[in-house]
Short mmCIF file of C-alpha atoms and ligand atoms in Angstrom, two decimals:
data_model
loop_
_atom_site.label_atom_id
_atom_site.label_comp_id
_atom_site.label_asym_id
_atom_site.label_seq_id
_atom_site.Cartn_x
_atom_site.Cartn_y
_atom_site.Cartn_z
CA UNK A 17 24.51 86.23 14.06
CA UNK A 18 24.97 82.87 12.33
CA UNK A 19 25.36 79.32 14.62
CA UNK A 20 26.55 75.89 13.30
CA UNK A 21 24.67 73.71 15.99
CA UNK A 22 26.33 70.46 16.32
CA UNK A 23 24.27 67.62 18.26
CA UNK A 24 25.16 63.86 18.32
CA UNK A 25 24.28 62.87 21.85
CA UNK A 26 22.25 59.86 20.94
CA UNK A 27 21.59 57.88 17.63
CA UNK A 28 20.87 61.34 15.30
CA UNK A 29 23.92 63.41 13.77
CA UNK A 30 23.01 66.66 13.17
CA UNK A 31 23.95 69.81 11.83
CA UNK A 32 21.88 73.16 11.22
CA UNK A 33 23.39 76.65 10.83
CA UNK A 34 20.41 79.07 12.42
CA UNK A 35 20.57 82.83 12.02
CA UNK A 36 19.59 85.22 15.21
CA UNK A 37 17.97 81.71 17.15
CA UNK A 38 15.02 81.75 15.14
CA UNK A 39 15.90 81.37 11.61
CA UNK A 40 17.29 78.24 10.34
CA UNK A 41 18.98 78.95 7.25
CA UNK A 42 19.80 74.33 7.20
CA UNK A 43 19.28 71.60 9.14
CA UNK A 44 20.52 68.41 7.99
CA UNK A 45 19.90 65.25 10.29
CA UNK A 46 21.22 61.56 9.33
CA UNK A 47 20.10 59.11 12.02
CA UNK A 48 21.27 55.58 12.95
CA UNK A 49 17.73 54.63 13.55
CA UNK A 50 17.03 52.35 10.90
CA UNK A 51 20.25 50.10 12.62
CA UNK A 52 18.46 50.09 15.82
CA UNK A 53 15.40 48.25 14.59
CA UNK A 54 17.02 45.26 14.13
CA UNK A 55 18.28 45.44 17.77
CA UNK A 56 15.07 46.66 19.42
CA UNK A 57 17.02 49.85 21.03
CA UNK A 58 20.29 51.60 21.20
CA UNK A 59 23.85 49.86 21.03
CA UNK A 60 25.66 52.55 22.48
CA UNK A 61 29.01 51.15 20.70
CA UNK A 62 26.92 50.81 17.57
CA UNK A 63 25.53 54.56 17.77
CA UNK A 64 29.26 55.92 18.85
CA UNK A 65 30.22 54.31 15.48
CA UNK A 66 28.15 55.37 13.09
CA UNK A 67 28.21 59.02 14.72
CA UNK A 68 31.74 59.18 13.39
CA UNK A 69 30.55 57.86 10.46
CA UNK A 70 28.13 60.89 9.81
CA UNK A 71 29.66 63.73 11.72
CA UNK A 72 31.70 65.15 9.20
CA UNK A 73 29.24 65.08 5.72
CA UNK A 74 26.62 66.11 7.80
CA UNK A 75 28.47 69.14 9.25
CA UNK A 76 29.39 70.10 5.64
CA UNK A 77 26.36 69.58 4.30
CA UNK A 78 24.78 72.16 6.48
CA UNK A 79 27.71 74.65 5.99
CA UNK A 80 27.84 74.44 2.26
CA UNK A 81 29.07 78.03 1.60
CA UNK A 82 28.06 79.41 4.89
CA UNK A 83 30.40 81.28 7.06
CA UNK A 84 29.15 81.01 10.76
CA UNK A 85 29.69 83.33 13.96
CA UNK A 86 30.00 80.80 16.69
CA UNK A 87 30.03 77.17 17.19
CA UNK A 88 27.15 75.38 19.37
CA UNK A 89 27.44 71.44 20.66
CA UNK A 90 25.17 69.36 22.54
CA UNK A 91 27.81 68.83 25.59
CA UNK A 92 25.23 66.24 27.24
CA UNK A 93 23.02 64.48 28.73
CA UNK A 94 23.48 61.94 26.45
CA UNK A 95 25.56 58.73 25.53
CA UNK A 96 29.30 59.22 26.12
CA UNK A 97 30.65 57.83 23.22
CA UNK A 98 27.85 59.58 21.17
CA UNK A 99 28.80 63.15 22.70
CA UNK A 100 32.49 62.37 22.22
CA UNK A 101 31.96 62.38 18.59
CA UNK A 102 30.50 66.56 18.25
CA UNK A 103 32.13 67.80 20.90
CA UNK A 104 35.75 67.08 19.48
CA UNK A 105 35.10 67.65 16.33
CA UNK A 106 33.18 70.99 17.27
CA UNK A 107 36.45 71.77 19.53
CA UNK A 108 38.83 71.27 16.89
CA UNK A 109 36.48 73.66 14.19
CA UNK A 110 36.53 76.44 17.18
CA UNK A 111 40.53 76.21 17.46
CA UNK A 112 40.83 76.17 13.41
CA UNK A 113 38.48 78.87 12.48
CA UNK A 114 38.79 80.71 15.91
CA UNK A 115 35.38 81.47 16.39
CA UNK A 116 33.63 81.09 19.92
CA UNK A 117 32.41 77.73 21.02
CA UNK A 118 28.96 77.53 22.87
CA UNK A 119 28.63 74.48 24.96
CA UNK A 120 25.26 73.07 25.21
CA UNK A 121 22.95 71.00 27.44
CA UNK A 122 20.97 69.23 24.95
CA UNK A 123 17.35 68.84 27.39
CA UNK A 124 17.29 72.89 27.50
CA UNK A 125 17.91 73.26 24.20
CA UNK A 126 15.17 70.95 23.43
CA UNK A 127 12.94 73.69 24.56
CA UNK A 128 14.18 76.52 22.19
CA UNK A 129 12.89 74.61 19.32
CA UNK A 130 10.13 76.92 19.97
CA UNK A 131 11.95 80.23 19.51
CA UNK A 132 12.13 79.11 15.64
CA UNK A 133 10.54 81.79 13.86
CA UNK A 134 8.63 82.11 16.78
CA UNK A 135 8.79 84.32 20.50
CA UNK A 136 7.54 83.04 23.00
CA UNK A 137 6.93 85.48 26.66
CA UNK A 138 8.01 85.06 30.10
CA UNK A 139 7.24 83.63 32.29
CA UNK A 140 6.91 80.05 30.59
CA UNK A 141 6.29 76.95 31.66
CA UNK A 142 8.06 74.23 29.66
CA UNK A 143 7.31 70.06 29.87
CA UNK A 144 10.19 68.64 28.53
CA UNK A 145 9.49 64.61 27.37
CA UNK A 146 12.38 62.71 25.40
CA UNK A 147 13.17 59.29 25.32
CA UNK A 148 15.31 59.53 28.62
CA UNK A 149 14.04 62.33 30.69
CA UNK A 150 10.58 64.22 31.74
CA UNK A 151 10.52 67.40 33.57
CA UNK A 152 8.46 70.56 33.97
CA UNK A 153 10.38 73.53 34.32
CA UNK A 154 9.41 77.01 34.96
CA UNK A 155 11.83 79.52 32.54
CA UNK A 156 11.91 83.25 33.98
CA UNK A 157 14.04 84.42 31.49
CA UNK A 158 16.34 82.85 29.41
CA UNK A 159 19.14 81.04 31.65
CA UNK A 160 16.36 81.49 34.44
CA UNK A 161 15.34 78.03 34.93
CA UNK A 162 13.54 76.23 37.89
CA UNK A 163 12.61 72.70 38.13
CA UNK A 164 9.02 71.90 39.17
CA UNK A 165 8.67 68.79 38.60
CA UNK A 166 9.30 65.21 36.41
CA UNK A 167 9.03 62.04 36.51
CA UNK A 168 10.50 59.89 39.59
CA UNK A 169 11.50 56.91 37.29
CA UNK A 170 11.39 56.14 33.96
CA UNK A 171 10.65 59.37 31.12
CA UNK A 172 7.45 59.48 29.19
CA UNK A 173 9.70 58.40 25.33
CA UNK A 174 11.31 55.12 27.83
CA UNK A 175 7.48 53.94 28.57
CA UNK A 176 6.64 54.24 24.74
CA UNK A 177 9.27 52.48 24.19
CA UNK A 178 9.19 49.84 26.51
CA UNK A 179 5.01 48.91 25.95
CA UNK A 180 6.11 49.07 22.08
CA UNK A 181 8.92 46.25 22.61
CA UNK A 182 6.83 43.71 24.89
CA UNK A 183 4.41 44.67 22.41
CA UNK A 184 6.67 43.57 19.82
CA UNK A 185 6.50 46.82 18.02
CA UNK A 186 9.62 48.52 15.98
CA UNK A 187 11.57 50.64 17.86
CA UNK A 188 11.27 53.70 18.46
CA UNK A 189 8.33 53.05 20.03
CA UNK A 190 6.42 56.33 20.51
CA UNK A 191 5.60 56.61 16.78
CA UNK A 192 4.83 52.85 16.32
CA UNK A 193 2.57 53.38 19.46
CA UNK A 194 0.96 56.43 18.49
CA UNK A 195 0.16 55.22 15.02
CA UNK A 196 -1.32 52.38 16.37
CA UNK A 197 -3.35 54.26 18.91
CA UNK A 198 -4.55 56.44 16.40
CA UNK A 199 -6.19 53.59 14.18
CA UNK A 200 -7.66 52.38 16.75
CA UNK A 201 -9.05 55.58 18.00
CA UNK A 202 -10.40 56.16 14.08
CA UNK A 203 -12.61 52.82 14.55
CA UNK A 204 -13.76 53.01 18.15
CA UNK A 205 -14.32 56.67 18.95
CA UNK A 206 -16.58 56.69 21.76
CA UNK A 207 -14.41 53.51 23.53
CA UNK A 208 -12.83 54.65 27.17
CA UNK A 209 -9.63 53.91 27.19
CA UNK A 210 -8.60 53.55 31.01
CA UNK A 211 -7.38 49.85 30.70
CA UNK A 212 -3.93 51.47 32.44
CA UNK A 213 -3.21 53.50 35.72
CA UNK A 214 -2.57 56.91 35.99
CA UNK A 215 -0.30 57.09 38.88
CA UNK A 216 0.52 60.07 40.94
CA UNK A 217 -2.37 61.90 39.47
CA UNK A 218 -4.08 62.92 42.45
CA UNK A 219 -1.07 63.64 44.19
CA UNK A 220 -0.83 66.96 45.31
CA UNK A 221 2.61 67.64 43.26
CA UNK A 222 3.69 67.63 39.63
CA UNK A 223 5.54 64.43 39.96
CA UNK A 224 5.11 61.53 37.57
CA UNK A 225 5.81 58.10 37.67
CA UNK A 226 5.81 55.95 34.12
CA UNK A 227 7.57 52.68 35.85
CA UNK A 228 4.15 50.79 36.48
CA UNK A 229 2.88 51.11 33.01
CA UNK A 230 5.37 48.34 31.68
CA UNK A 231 4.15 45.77 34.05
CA UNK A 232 0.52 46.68 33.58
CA UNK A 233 0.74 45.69 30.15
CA UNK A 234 2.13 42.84 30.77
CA UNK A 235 -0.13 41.54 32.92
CA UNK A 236 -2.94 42.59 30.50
CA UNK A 237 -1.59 40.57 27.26
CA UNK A 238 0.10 37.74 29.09
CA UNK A 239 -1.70 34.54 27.83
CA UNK A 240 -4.51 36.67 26.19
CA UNK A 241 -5.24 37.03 22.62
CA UNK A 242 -5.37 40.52 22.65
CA UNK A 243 -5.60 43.49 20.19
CA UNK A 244 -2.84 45.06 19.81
CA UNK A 245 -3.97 48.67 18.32
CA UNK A 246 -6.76 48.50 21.30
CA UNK A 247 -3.53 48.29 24.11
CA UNK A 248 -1.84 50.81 22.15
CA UNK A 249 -4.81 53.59 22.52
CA UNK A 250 -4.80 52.93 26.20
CA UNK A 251 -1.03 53.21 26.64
CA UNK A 252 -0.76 56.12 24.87
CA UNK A 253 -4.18 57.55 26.67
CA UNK A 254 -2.53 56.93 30.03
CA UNK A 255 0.83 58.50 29.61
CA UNK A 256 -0.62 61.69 27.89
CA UNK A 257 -3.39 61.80 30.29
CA UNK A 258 -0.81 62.09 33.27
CA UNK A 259 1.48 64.44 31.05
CA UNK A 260 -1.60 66.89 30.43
CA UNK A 261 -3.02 66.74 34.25
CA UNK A 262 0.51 67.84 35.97
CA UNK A 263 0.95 70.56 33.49
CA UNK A 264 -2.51 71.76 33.88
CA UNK A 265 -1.87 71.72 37.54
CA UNK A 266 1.10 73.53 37.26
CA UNK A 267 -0.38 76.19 34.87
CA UNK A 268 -3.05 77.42 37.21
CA UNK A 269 -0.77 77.63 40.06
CA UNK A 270 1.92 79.62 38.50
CA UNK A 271 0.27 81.21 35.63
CA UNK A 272 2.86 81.62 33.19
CA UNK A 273 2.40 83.80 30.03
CA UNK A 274 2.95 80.81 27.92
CA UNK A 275 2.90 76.80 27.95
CA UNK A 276 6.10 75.40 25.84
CA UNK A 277 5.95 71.30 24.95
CA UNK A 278 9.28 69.61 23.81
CA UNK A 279 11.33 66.76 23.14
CA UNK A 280 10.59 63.71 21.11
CA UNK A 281 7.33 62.68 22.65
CA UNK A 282 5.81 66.29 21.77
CA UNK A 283 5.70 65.06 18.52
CA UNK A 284 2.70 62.79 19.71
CA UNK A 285 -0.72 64.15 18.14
CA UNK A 286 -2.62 62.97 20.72
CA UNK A 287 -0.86 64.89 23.18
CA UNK A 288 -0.80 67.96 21.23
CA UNK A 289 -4.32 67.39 21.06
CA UNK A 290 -5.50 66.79 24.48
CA UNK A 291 -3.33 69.74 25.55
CA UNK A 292 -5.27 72.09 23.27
CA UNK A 293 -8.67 70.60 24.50
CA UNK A 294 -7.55 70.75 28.24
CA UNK A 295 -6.23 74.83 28.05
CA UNK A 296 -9.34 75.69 26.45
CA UNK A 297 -11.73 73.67 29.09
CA UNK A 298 -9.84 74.91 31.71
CA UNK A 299 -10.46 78.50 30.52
CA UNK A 300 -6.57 79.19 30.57
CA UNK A 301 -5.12 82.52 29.37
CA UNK A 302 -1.64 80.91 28.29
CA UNK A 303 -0.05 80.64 24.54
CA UNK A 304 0.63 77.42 23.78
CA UNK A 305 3.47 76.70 21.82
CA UNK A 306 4.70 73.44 20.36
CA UNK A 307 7.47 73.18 17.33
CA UNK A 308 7.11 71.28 14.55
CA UNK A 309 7.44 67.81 14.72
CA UNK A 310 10.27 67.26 13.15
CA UNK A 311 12.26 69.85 15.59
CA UNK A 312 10.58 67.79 18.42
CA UNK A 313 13.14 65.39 17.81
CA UNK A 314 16.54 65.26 18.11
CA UNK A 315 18.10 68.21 16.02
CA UNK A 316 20.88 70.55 15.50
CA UNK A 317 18.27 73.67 14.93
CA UNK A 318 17.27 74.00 19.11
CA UNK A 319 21.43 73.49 19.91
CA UNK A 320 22.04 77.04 17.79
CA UNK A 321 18.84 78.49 18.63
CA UNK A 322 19.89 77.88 22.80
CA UNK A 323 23.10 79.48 21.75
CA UNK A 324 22.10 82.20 20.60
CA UNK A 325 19.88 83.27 23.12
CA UNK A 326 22.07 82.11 25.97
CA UNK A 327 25.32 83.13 24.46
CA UNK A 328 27.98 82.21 27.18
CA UNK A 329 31.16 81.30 24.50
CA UNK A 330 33.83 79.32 26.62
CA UNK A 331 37.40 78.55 25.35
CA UNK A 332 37.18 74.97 23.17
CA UNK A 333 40.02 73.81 25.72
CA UNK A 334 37.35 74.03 28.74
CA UNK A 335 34.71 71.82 26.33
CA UNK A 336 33.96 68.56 27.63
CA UNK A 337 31.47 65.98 27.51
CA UNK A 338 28.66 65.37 30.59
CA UNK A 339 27.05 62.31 30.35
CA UNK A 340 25.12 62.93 33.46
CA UNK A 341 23.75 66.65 32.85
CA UNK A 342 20.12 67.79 34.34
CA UNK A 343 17.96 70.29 32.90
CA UNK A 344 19.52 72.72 35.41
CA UNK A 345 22.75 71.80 35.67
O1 KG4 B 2 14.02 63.93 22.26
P1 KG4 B 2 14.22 62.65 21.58
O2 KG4 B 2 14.25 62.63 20.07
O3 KG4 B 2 15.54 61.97 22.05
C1 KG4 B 2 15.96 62.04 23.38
O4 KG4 B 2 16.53 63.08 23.75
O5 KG4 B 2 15.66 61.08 24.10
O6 KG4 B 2 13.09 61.66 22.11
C2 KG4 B 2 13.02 60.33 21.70
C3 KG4 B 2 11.77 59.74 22.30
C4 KG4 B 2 11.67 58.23 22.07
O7 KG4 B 2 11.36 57.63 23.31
C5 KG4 B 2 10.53 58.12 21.09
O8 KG4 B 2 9.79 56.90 21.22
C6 KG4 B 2 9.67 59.31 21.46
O9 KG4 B 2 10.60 60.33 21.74
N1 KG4 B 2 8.80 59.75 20.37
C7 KG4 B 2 7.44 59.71 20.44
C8 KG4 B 2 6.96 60.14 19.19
N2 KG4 B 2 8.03 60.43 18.39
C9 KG4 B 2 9.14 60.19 19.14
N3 KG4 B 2 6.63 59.33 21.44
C10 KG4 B 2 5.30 59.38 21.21
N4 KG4 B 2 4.76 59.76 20.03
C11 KG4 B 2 5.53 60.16 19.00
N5 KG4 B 2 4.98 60.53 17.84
ZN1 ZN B 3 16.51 64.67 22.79
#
């Protein structure tokens, strides 16, 4: 079976078709990005616009001469004028072509990026860590979800973000970080980096808590000369230092088959990293799985794949947009 994933809940507009969830036979992503740098972050008005913009040459870009089974849209969490955008137009292709409309909550989906050309077993334990949310999820099956724990105020992608703007780096801020942090690591390799808390972490849950780290870099360049690569390494050594201990926590306690990272911020190396130096210290006996990085970002590919594996089709007049989703709502 053949998807057309739609997904334009934030400031990408994307399109893939994906065959059986795991094959992606296009993806095709044009992002507003570059439009944001000037304004340090997201203009929701500004993103809602260019969405229409994009929607419909990137949808037909990714169709070319494909026929699809089934429609899939990112129905939300999101930005509401953002959502608006795929949802109608995905609506309106489901009533012209009648074909089946999948709706989609975008944070799930973010995990299947790691059913491309890939299977992952069950039980899993997924971290999820995009620019607005962080949770750790336990997946029994698929559409078996259980939340286990996230973060109790800002995500892991917000505190990139934020460090990287009083930093006065370009937005987004993970990748400006991280590269950053990685040149720095390059010329001081034996340096400990633990200029930054790491709250929560001996708490006896797999809660996280990101809120602090703003302020504590603040107070550590405020009215210091300071370098900037060096505050970078420890930012991005706190945040995947608390990312890596909850999950490890959570991976000897429930022993899952496999370990699944998403969302934008899996796209970090050093997380990637430090998560396969951790399992293999710890001794664990879990695959760990982690998609390529450009599927770690927002993309069309993980709406289909979701779809295809969760395949609940709903008439297009009972589609609507949800802002305010959870990972299990
Ligand atoms: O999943 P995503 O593309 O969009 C949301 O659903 O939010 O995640 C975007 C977030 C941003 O906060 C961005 O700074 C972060 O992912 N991000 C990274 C990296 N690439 C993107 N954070 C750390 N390191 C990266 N390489
Ligand atoms: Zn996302």
């Amino acid at each position: 079976m053949r998807i057309l994933g739609i997904e334009t809940s934030c400031d990408e507009t994307a399109a893939a078709v994906v065959e059986d969830g795991s094959k992606i036979i296009s993806n095709v992503i044009a992002s507003s990005s570059e439009m944001h740098i000037k304004t340090g972050g997201i203009i929701p008005e500004s993103a809602a616009r260019q969405q229409i913009k994009f929607v419909i040459p990137v949808i037909s870009k990714a169709l070319e001469n494909e026929k699809v089974d089934a429609i899939a849209v990112t129905v939300g969490p999101g930005l509401i004028g953002s959502l608006l955008v795929g949802v109608e137009t995905a609506k309106t292709l489901s009533m012209l072509w009648e074909k089946p409309i999948i709706p989609v909550n975008h944070l799930v989906a973010h995990i299947y990026a790691n059913w491309v050309n890939d299977t992952p077993e069950f039980p899993a334990l997924a971290l999820v860590v995009s620019g607005g949310h962080t949770d750790l999820v336990l997946m029994k099956g698929h559409g078996k979800i259980t939340w286990i724990g996230g973060t109790r105020d800002d995500a892991a992608g917000e505190a990139f973000d934020k460090c990287a703007r009083l930093l006065g780096l370009p937005y987004p801020g993970g990748p400006s970080v991280s590269k950053e942090a990685g040149l720095f690591r390059k010329n001081n390799p034996k340096q400990n980096l633990n200029l930054f808390p790491r709250p929560m972490i001996d708490e006896d849950n797999f809660d996280l808590s990101f809120s602090g780290l703003k302020t504590a870099v603040r107070r550590g360049v405020e009215g210091k000369k300071v370098d900037t690569s060096e505050i970078c390494a420890n930012v991005e050594e706190a945040i995947v230092d608390c990312l890596v201990d909850k999950s490890i926590k959570a991976i000897k306690k429930l022993k899952p088959k496999s370990f699944l990272l998403a969302g934008g911020v899996a796209a970090n190396l050093r997380l990637r990293e430090k998560f396969k130096d951790e399992l293999s210290a710890n001794n664990l006996q879990v695959e760990f799985h982690v998609p390529e990085a450009k599927l770690c970002t927002d993309n069309a590919v993980s709406i289909a794949s979701y779809a295809h594996f969760n395949h609940k089709p709903v008439s297009w007049e009972k589609v609507t947009a949800n802002p305010e989703l959870t990972i299990t709502s």
